JSON list of C-alpha atoms in Angstrom, two decimals:
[
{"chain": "A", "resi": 375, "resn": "UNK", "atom": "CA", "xyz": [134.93, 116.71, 132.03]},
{"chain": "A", "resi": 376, "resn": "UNK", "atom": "CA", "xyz": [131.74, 114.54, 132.16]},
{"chain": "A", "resi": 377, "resn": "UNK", "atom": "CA", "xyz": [129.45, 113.61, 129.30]},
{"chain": "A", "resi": 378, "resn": "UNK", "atom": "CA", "xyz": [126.29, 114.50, 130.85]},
{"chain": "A", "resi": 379, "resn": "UNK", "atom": "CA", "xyz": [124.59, 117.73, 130.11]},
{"chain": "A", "resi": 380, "resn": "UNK", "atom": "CA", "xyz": [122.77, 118.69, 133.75]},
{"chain": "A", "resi": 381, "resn": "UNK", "atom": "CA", "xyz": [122.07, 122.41, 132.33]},
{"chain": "A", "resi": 382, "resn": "UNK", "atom": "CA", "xyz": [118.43, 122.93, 132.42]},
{"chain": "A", "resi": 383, "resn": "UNK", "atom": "CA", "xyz": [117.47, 122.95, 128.23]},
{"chain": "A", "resi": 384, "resn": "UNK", "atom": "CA", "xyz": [117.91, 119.44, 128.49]},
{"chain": "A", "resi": 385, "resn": "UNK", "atom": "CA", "xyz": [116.25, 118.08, 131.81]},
{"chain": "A", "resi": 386, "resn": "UNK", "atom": "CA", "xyz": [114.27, 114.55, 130.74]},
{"chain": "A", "resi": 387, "resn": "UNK", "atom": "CA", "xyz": [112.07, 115.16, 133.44]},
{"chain": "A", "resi": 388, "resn": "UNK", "atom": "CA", "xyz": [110.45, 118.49, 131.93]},
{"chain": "A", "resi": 389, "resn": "UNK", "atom": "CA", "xyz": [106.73, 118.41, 131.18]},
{"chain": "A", "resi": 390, "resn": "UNK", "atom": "CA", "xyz": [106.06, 115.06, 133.55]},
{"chain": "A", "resi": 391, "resn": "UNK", "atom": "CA", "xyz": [103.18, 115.81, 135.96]},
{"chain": "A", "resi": 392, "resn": "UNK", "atom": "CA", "xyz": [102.13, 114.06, 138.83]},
{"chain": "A", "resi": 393, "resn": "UNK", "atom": "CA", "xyz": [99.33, 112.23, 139.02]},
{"chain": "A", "resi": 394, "resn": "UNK", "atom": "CA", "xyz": [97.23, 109.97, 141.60]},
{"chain": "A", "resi": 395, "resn": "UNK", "atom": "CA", "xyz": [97.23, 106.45, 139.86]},
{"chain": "A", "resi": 396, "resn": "UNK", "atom": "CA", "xyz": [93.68, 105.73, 141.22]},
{"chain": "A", "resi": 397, "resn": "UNK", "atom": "CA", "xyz": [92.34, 108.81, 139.42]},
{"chain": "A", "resi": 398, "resn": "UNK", "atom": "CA", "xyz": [94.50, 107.47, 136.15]},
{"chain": "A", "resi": 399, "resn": "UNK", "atom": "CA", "xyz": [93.39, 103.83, 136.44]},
{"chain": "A", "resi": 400, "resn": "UNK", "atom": "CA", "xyz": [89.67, 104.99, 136.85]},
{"chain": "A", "resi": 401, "resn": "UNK", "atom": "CA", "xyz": [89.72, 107.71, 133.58]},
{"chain": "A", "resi": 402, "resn": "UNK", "atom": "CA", "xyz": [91.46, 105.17, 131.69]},
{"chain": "A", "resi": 403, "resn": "UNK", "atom": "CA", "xyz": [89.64, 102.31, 132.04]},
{"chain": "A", "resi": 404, "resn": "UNK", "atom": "CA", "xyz": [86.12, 104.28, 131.49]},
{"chain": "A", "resi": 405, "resn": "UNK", "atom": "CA", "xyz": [88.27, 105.65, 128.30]},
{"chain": "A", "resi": 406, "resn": "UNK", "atom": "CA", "xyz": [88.76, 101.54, 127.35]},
{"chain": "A", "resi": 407, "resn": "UNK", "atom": "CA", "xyz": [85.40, 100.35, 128.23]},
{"chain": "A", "resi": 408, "resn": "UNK", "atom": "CA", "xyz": [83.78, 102.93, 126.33]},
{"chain": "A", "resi": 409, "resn": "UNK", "atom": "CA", "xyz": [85.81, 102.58, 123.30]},
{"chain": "A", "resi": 410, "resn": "UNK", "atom": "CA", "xyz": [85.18, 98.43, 123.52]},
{"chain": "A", "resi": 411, "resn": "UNK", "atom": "CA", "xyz": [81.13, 99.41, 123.98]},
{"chain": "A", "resi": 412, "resn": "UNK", "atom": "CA", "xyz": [81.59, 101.64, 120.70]},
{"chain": "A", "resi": 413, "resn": "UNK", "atom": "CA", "xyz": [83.59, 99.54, 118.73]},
{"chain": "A", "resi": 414, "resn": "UNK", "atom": "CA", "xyz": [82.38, 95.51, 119.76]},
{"chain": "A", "resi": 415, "resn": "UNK", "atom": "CA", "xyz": [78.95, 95.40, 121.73]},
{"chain": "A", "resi": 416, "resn": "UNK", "atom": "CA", "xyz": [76.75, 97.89, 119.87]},
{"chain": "A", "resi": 417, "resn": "UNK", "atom": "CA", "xyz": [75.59, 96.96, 116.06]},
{"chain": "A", "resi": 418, "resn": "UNK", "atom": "CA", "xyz": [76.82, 99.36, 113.58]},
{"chain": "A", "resi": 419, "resn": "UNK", "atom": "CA", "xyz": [74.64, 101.96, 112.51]},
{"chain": "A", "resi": 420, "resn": "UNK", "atom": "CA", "xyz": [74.92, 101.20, 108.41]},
{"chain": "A", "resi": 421, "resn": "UNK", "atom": "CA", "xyz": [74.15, 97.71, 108.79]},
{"chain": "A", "resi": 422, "resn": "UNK", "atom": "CA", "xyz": [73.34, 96.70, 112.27]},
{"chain": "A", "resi": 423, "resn": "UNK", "atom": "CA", "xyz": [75.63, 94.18, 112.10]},
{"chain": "A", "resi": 424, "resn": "UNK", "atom": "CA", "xyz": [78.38, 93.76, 114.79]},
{"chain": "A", "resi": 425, "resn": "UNK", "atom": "CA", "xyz": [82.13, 92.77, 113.71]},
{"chain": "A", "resi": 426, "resn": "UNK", "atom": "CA", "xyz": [81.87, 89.44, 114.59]},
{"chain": "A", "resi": 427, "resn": "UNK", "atom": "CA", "xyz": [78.68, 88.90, 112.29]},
{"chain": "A", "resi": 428, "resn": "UNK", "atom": "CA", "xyz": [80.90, 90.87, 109.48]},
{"chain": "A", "resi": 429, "resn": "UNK", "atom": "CA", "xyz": [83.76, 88.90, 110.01]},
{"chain": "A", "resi": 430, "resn": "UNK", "atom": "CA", "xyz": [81.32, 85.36, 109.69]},
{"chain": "A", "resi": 431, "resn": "UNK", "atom": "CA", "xyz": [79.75, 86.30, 107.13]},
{"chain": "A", "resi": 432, "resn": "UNK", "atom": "CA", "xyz": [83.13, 87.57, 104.89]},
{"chain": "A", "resi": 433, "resn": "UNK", "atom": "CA", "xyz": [84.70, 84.27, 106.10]},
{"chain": "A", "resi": 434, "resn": "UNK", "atom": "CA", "xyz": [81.50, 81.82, 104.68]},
{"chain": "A", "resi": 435, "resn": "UNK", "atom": "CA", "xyz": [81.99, 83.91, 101.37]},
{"chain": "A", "resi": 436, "resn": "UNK", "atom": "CA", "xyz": [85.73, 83.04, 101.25]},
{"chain": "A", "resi": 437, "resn": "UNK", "atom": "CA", "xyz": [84.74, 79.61, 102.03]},
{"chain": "A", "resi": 438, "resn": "UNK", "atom": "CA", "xyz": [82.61, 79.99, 99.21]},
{"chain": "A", "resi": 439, "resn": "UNK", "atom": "CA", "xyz": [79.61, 79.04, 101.29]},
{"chain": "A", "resi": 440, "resn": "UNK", "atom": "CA", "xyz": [76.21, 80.51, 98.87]},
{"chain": "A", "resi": 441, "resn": "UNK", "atom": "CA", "xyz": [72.93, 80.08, 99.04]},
{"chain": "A", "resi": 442, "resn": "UNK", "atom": "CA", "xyz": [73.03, 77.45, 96.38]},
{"chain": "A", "resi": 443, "resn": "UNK", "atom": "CA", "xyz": [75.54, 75.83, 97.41]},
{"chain": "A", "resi": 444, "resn": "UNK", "atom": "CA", "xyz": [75.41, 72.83, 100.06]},
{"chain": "A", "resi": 445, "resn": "UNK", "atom": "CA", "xyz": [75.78, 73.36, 103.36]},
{"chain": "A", "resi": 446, "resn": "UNK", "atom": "CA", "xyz": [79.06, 72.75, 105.79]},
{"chain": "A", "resi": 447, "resn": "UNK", "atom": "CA", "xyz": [79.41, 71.73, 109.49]},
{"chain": "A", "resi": 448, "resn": "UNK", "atom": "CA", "xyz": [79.62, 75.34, 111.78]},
{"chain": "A", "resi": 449, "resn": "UNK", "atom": "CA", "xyz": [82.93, 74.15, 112.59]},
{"chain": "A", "resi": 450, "resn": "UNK", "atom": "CA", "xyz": [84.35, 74.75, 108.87]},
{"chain": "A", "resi": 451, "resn": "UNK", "atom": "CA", "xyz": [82.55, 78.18, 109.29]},
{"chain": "A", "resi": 452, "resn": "UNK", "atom": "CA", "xyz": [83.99, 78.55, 113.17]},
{"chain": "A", "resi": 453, "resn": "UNK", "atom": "CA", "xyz": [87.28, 77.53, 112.03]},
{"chain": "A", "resi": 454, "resn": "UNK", "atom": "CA", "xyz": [88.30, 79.98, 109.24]},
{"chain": "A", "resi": 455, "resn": "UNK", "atom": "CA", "xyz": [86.64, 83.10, 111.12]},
{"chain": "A", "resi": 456, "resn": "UNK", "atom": "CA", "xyz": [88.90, 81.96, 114.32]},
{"chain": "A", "resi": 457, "resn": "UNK", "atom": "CA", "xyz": [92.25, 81.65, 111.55]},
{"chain": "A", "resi": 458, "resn": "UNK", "atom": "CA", "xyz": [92.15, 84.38, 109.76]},
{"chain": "A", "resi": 459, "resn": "UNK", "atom": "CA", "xyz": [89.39, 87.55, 111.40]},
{"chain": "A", "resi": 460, "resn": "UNK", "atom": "CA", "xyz": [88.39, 86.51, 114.96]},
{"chain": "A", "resi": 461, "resn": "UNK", "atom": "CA", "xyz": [91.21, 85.14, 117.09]},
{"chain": "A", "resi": 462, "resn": "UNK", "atom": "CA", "xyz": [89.28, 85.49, 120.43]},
{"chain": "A", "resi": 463, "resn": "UNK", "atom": "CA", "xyz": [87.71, 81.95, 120.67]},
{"chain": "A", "resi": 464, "resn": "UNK", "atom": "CA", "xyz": [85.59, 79.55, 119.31]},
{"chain": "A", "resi": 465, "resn": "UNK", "atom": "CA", "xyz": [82.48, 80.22, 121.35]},
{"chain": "A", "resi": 466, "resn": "UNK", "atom": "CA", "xyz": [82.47, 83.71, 120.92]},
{"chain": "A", "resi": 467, "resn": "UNK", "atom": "CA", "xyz": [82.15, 83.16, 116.88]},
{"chain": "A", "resi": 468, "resn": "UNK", "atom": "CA", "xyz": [80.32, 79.87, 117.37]},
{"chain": "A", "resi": 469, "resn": "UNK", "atom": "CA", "xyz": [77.19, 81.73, 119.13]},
{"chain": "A", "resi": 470, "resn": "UNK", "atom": "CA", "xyz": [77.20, 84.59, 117.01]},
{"chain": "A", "resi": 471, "resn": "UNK", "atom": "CA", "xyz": [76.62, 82.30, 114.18]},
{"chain": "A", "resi": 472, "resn": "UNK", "atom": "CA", "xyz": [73.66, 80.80, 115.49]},
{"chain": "A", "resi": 473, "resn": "UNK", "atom": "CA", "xyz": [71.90, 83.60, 116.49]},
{"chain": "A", "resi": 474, "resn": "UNK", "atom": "CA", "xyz": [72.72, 84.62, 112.71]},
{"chain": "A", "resi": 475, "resn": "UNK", "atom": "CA", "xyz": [70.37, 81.32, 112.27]},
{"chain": "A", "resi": 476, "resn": "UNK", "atom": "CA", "xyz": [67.43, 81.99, 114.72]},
{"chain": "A", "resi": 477, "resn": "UNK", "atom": "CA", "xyz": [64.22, 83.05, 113.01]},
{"chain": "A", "resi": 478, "resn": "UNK", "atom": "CA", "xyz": [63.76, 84.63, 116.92]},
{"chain": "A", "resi": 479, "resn": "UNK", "atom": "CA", "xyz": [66.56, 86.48, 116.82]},
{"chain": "A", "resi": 480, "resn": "UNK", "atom": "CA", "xyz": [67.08, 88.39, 114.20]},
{"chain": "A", "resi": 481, "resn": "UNK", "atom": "CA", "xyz": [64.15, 90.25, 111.87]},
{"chain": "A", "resi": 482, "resn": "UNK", "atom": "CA", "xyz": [65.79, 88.71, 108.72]},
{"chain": "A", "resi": 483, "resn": "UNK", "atom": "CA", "xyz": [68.10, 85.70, 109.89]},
{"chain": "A", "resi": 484, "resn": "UNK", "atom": "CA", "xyz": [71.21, 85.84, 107.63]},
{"chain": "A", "resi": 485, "resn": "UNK", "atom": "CA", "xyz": [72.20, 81.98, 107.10]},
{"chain": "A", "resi": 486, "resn": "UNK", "atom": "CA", "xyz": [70.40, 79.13, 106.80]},
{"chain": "A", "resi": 487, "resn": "UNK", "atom": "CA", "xyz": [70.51, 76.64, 109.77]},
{"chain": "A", "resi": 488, "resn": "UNK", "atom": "CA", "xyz": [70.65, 72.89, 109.03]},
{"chain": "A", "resi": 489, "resn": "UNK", "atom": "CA", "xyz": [70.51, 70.10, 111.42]},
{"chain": "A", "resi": 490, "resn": "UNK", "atom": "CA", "xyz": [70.98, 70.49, 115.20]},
{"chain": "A", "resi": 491, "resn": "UNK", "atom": "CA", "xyz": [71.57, 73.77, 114.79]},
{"chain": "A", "resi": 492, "resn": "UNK", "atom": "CA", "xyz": [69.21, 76.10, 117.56]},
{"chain": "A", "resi": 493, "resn": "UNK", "atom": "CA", "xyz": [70.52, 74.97, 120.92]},
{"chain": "A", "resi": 494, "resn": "UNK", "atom": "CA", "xyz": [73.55, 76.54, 122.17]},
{"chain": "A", "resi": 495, "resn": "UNK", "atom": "CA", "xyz": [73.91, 76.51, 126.14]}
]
């Protein structure tokens, strides 16, 4: 007598539909896109910051980099966002931070620029 129970209480296939895979990829992508536009591009509401800016700015205060303190290179800034909240690049976190800087950019710029500091390509 066999192992395998082939009544039909226990068929694995029970509940799968069918579905066209362009209609899938097409939902679900529009379901990802929408959820990165929600949760990355658009500034928060409370704040208007987006995570990268919150994720600079808690890594300059674990850095302990304060207003009366001196100032440090971007890459000392760059570098513990990228190690420990940002792993998505350099450039992404780099630019972020200098728009942070731009009297242009922002109505209140959050961090103080020093040296070569405005140009970023």
């Amino acid at each position: 007598m066999s192992d395998i129970d082939t009544s039909e209480d226990n068929n694995p296939l029970e509940g799968v539909e069918d579905v066209e895979i362009q209609e899938e990829m097409e939902q679900s992508f529009l379901d990802y896109a929408m959820s990165v536009i929600v949760a990355r591009a658009l500034p928060d509401a409370r704040d208007g910051l987006k995570p990268v800016h919150r994720r600079i700015l808690w890594g300059m205060y674990d850095t302990n980099v304060r207003p009366d303190r001196s100032h440090v290179k971007c890459a000392t800034v760059v570098g513990e966002v990228m190690g420990h909240y940002h792993p998505h690049g350099d450039s992404a976190i780099y630019e972020a931070l200098v728009r942070m800087g731009q009297p242009f950019s922002l109505r209140h710029p959050l961090i103080d620029p020093h040296g070569n500091f405005w140009f970023t390509k």
